[in-house]
Amino acid sequence: MASDGRPGPITDLDSEPFWAALRRGAVVVQVCDECGRHRFGRIGACPYCGAPGGSDVEISGTGTIYSFVRAHRALTDTMAGDVPYAVATVDLDGGARMFGRIEPPGAARIGARVSPLFVDHGDWTELRFRAGDATDDDA
Ligand SMILES: [Zn+2]
């Protein structure tokens, strides 16, 4: 399938499992075989206990917004129709933290619960997060 013109990831041996999982609608992080902590992205040893290696594990992709920014100026012409959009740091349930766009952008709030949203760009899949459900505390 052709790309929609958006710049996609440049994968390598460490990031390929993450991107391949997104293509099938799954979120994969790395788990330490010794201490059990999750981490993202994949690296050769645990940053918490130092154990070498690790295993890929599929997670729910749900989490909580730690912080976010709202962009009002597009980085590229391809994204001109997207502004304003929100990019958040998400603390994933079970551990690990990653960045992703929040949909809808106006729902981005610190502490908001999010779930994964898989956006197909033709030849790659982007992980965004959907914010706002009945359990959110927007106070
Ligand atoms: Zn560890």
PDB file of C-alpha atoms and ligand atoms in Angstrom:
ATOM      1  CA  MET A   1       0.000   0.000   0.000  1.00  0.00           C
ATOM      2  CA  ALA A   2       1.356   3.445  -0.850  1.00  0.00           C
ATOM      3  CA  SER A   3       2.219   6.047   1.726  1.00  0.00           C
ATOM      4  CA  ASP A   4      -0.083   9.017   2.282  1.00  0.00           C
ATOM      5  CA  GLY A   5       2.927  11.351   2.093  1.00  0.00           C
ATOM      6  CA  ARG A   6       3.544  11.636   5.803  1.00  0.00           C
ATOM      7  CA  PRO A   7       7.105  10.972   6.869  1.00  0.00           C
ATOM      8  CA  GLY A   8       7.236   7.479   8.317  1.00  0.00           C
ATOM      9  CA  PRO A   9       9.641   5.781  10.666  1.00  0.00           C
ATOM     10  CA  ILE A  10      13.146   4.714   9.720  1.00  0.00           C
ATOM     11  CA  THR A  11      13.240   1.341  11.409  1.00  0.00           C
ATOM     12  CA  ASP A  12      16.242  -0.602  12.663  1.00  0.00           C
ATOM     13  CA  LEU A  13      16.712  -3.943  14.409  1.00  0.00           C
ATOM     14  CA  ASP A  14      15.697  -2.432  17.756  1.00  0.00           C
ATOM     15  CA  SER A  15      12.586  -0.568  16.604  1.00  0.00           C
ATOM     16  CA  GLU A  16      11.260  -3.031  13.987  1.00  0.00           C
ATOM     17  CA  PRO A  17       9.239  -5.185  16.450  1.00  0.00           C
ATOM     18  CA  PHE A  18       7.417  -2.069  17.697  1.00  0.00           C
ATOM     19  CA  TRP A  19       6.482  -0.896  14.195  1.00  0.00           C
ATOM     20  CA  ALA A  20       5.542  -4.404  13.037  1.00  0.00           C
ATOM     21  CA  ALA A  21       3.230  -4.763  16.043  1.00  0.00           C
ATOM     22  CA  LEU A  22       1.482  -1.488  15.212  1.00  0.00           C
ATOM     23  CA  ARG A  23       0.736  -2.843  11.704  1.00  0.00           C
ATOM     24  CA  ARG A  24      -1.322  -5.621  13.317  1.00  0.00           C
ATOM     25  CA  GLY A  25      -2.960  -3.299  15.855  1.00  0.00           C
ATOM     26  CA  ALA A  26      -0.826  -4.147  18.868  1.00  0.00           C
ATOM     27  CA  VAL A  27       1.516  -2.225  21.151  1.00  0.00           C
ATOM     28  CA  VAL A  28       4.792  -3.905  22.083  1.00  0.00           C
ATOM     29  CA  VAL A  29       7.312  -2.773  24.681  1.00  0.00           C
ATOM     30  CA  GLN A  30      10.324  -4.534  26.130  1.00  0.00           C
ATOM     31  CA  VAL A  31      10.227  -6.256  29.506  1.00  0.00           C
ATOM     32  CA  CYS A  32      13.259  -7.085  31.627  1.00  0.00           C
ATOM     33  CA  ASP A  33      13.632 -10.850  32.124  1.00  0.00           C
ATOM     34  CA  GLU A  34      15.154 -10.239  35.577  1.00  0.00           C
ATOM     35  CA  CYS A  35      13.230  -7.410  37.285  1.00  0.00           C
ATOM     36  CA  GLY A  36      10.103  -7.445  35.131  1.00  0.00           C
ATOM     37  CA  ARG A  37       9.994  -3.704  34.455  1.00  0.00           C
ATOM     38  CA  HIS A  38       8.734  -2.462  31.097  1.00  0.00           C
ATOM     39  CA  ARG A  39      10.740  -0.076  28.938  1.00  0.00           C
ATOM     40  CA  PHE A  40      10.452   1.753  25.625  1.00  0.00           C
ATOM     41  CA  GLY A  41      12.320   1.857  23.245  1.00  0.00           C
ATOM     42  CA  ARG A  42      14.110  -1.385  22.981  1.00  0.00           C
ATOM     43  CA  ILE A  43      17.687  -1.378  24.234  1.00  0.00           C
ATOM     44  CA  GLY A  44      20.271  -4.045  24.941  1.00  0.00           C
ATOM     45  CA  ALA A  45      20.133  -3.988  28.736  1.00  0.00           C
ATOM     46  CA  CYS A  46      17.735  -3.005  31.484  1.00  0.00           C
ATOM     47  CA  PRO A  47      18.183   0.634  32.573  1.00  0.00           C
ATOM     48  CA  TYR A  48      16.869  -0.239  36.059  1.00  0.00           C
ATOM     49  CA  CYS A  49      18.808  -3.387  37.075  1.00  0.00           C
ATOM     50  CA  GLY A  50      21.416  -3.724  34.322  1.00  0.00           C
ATOM     51  CA  ALA A  51      20.391  -7.222  33.220  1.00  0.00           C
ATOM     52  CA  PRO A  52      21.301  -7.853  29.563  1.00  0.00           C
ATOM     53  CA  GLY A  53      18.645  -8.581  26.951  1.00  0.00           C
ATOM     54  CA  GLY A  54      14.921  -8.469  27.480  1.00  0.00           C
ATOM     55  CA  SER A  55      11.764  -9.759  25.850  1.00  0.00           C
ATOM     56  CA  ASP A  56       9.083  -8.141  23.753  1.00  0.00           C
ATOM     57  CA  VAL A  57       5.668  -8.122  25.387  1.00  0.00           C
ATOM     58  CA  GLU A  58       2.314  -7.047  24.007  1.00  0.00           C
ATOM     59  CA  ILE A  59       0.515  -4.575  26.256  1.00  0.00           C
ATOM     60  CA  SER A  60      -2.921  -2.956  26.247  1.00  0.00           C
ATOM     61  CA  GLY A  61      -1.540   0.446  25.265  1.00  0.00           C
ATOM     62  CA  THR A  62      -3.752   2.192  27.800  1.00  0.00           C
ATOM     63  CA  GLY A  63      -2.255   4.791  30.081  1.00  0.00           C
ATOM     64  CA  THR A  64      -2.352   8.249  31.587  1.00  0.00           C
ATOM     65  CA  ILE A  65      -1.178  11.558  30.143  1.00  0.00           C
ATOM     66  CA  TYR A  66       1.888  12.746  32.076  1.00  0.00           C
ATOM     67  CA  SER A  67       2.286  15.986  30.119  1.00  0.00           C
ATOM     68  CA  PHE A  68       1.473  17.383  26.688  1.00  0.00           C
ATOM     69  CA  VAL A  69       2.020  20.217  24.224  1.00  0.00           C
ATOM     70  CA  ARG A  70      -0.387  21.594  21.652  1.00  0.00           C
ATOM     71  CA  ALA A  71       1.173  22.519  18.286  1.00  0.00           C
ATOM     72  CA  HIS A  72      -0.382  25.432  16.399  1.00  0.00           C
ATOM     73  CA  ARG A  73       2.176  25.554  13.576  1.00  0.00           C
ATOM     74  CA  ALA A  74       2.680  22.613  11.221  1.00  0.00           C
ATOM     75  CA  LEU A  75       6.197  21.222  10.917  1.00  0.00           C
ATOM     76  CA  THR A  76       5.609  20.238   7.279  1.00  0.00           C
ATOM     77  CA  ASP A  77       3.120  21.143   4.546  1.00  0.00           C
ATOM     78  CA  THR A  78       1.741  17.605   4.797  1.00  0.00           C
ATOM     79  CA  MET A  79       0.595  18.338   8.338  1.00  0.00           C
ATOM     80  CA  ALA A  80      -0.850  21.797   7.642  1.00  0.00           C
ATOM     81  CA  GLY A  81      -4.390  20.464   7.932  1.00  0.00           C
ATOM     82  CA  ASP A  82      -3.709  18.850  11.294  1.00  0.00           C
ATOM     83  CA  VAL A  83      -3.051  21.911  13.436  1.00  0.00           C
ATOM     84  CA  PRO A  84      -3.722  22.417  16.199  1.00  0.00           C
ATOM     85  CA  TYR A  85      -2.726  18.959  17.405  1.00  0.00           C
ATOM     86  CA  ALA A  86      -1.574  17.663  20.766  1.00  0.00           C
ATOM     87  CA  VAL A  87       1.446  15.478  21.518  1.00  0.00           C
ATOM     88  CA  ALA A  88       1.640  13.879  24.933  1.00  0.00           C
ATOM     89  CA  THR A  89       3.984  11.931  27.103  1.00  0.00           C
ATOM     90  CA  VAL A  90       1.942   8.911  28.150  1.00  0.00           C
ATOM     91  CA  ASP A  91       2.678   6.767  31.186  1.00  0.00           C
ATOM     92  CA  LEU A  92       1.588   3.326  30.014  1.00  0.00           C
ATOM     93  CA  ASP A  93      -0.250   0.996  32.364  1.00  0.00           C
ATOM     94  CA  GLY A  94       2.269  -1.555  33.628  1.00  0.00           C
ATOM     95  CA  GLY A  95       5.233   0.769  33.092  1.00  0.00           C
ATOM     96  CA  ALA A  96       7.138   2.526  30.300  1.00  0.00           C
ATOM     97  CA  ARG A  97       6.514   5.953  28.871  1.00  0.00           C
ATOM     98  CA  MET A  98       6.115   7.031  25.247  1.00  0.00           C
ATOM     99  CA  PHE A  99       5.109   9.986  23.107  1.00  0.00           C
ATOM    100  CA  GLY A 100       2.063  10.117  20.882  1.00  0.00           C
ATOM    101  CA  ARG A 101      -0.551  12.413  19.457  1.00  0.00           C
ATOM    102  CA  ILE A 102      -3.784  12.768  21.403  1.00  0.00           C
ATOM    103  CA  GLU A 103      -7.168  12.554  19.706  1.00  0.00           C
ATOM    104  CA  PRO A 104      -9.162  14.666  19.854  1.00  0.00           C
ATOM    105  CA  PRO A 105      -6.508  17.336  20.533  1.00  0.00           C
ATOM    106  CA  GLY A 106      -8.812  19.329  22.796  1.00  0.00           C
ATOM    107  CA  ALA A 107      -9.161  16.365  25.151  1.00  0.00           C
ATOM    108  CA  ALA A 108      -5.468  16.420  26.121  1.00  0.00           C
ATOM    109  CA  ARG A 109      -5.211  17.010  29.865  1.00  0.00           C
ATOM    110  CA  ILE A 110      -2.627  15.997  32.430  1.00  0.00           C
ATOM    111  CA  GLY A 111      -3.947  12.898  34.159  1.00  0.00           C
ATOM    112  CA  ALA A 112      -6.442  11.991  31.425  1.00  0.00           C
ATOM    113  CA  ARG A 113      -6.827   8.297  30.674  1.00  0.00           C
ATOM    114  CA  VAL A 114      -5.963   7.232  27.119  1.00  0.00           C
ATOM    115  CA  SER A 115      -6.294   4.160  24.941  1.00  0.00           C
ATOM    116  CA  PRO A 116      -4.382   3.266  21.761  1.00  0.00           C
ATOM    117  CA  LEU A 117      -5.521   4.501  18.371  1.00  0.00           C
ATOM    118  CA  PHE A 118      -3.856   2.914  15.339  1.00  0.00           C
ATOM    119  CA  VAL A 119      -3.660   5.330  12.386  1.00  0.00           C
ATOM    120  CA  ASP A 120      -2.878   3.715   9.028  1.00  0.00           C
ATOM    121  CA  HIS A 121      -0.697   5.833   6.722  1.00  0.00           C
ATOM    122  CA  GLY A 122      -0.559   3.270   3.933  1.00  0.00           C
ATOM    123  CA  ASP A 123       2.851   1.723   4.402  1.00  0.00           C
ATOM    124  CA  TRP A 124       3.214   2.388   8.124  1.00  0.00           C
ATOM    125  CA  THR A 125       0.993   2.669  11.187  1.00  0.00           C
ATOM    126  CA  GLU A 126       1.176   5.463  13.720  1.00  0.00           C
ATOM    127  CA  LEU A 127       0.296   4.997  17.375  1.00  0.00           C
ATOM    128  CA  ARG A 128      -1.840   7.822  18.667  1.00  0.00           C
ATOM    129  CA  PHE A 129      -3.881   7.859  21.843  1.00  0.00           C
ATOM    130  CA  ARG A 130      -7.585   8.488  22.255  1.00  0.00           C
ATOM    131  CA  ALA A 131      -8.369  10.579  25.313  1.00  0.00           C
ATOM    132  CA  GLY A 132     -11.565  11.149  27.140  1.00  0.00           C
ATOM    133  CA  ASP A 133     -13.896   8.543  28.509  1.00  0.00           C
ATOM    134  CA  ALA A 134     -16.465   8.378  31.248  1.00  0.00           C
ATOM    135  CA  THR A 135     -13.811   7.724  33.882  1.00  0.00           C
ATOM    136  CA  ASP A 136     -11.792  10.881  33.184  1.00  0.00           C
ATOM    137  CA  ASP A 137     -11.472  13.388  35.973  1.00  0.00           C
ATOM    138  CA  ASP A 138     -11.290  16.709  34.157  1.00  0.00           C
ATOM    139  CA  ALA A 139     -11.656  18.795  37.294  1.00  0.00           C
TER     140      ALA A 139
HETATM  141 ZN    ZN B   1      15.656  -5.109  34.984  1.00  0.00          ZN
END
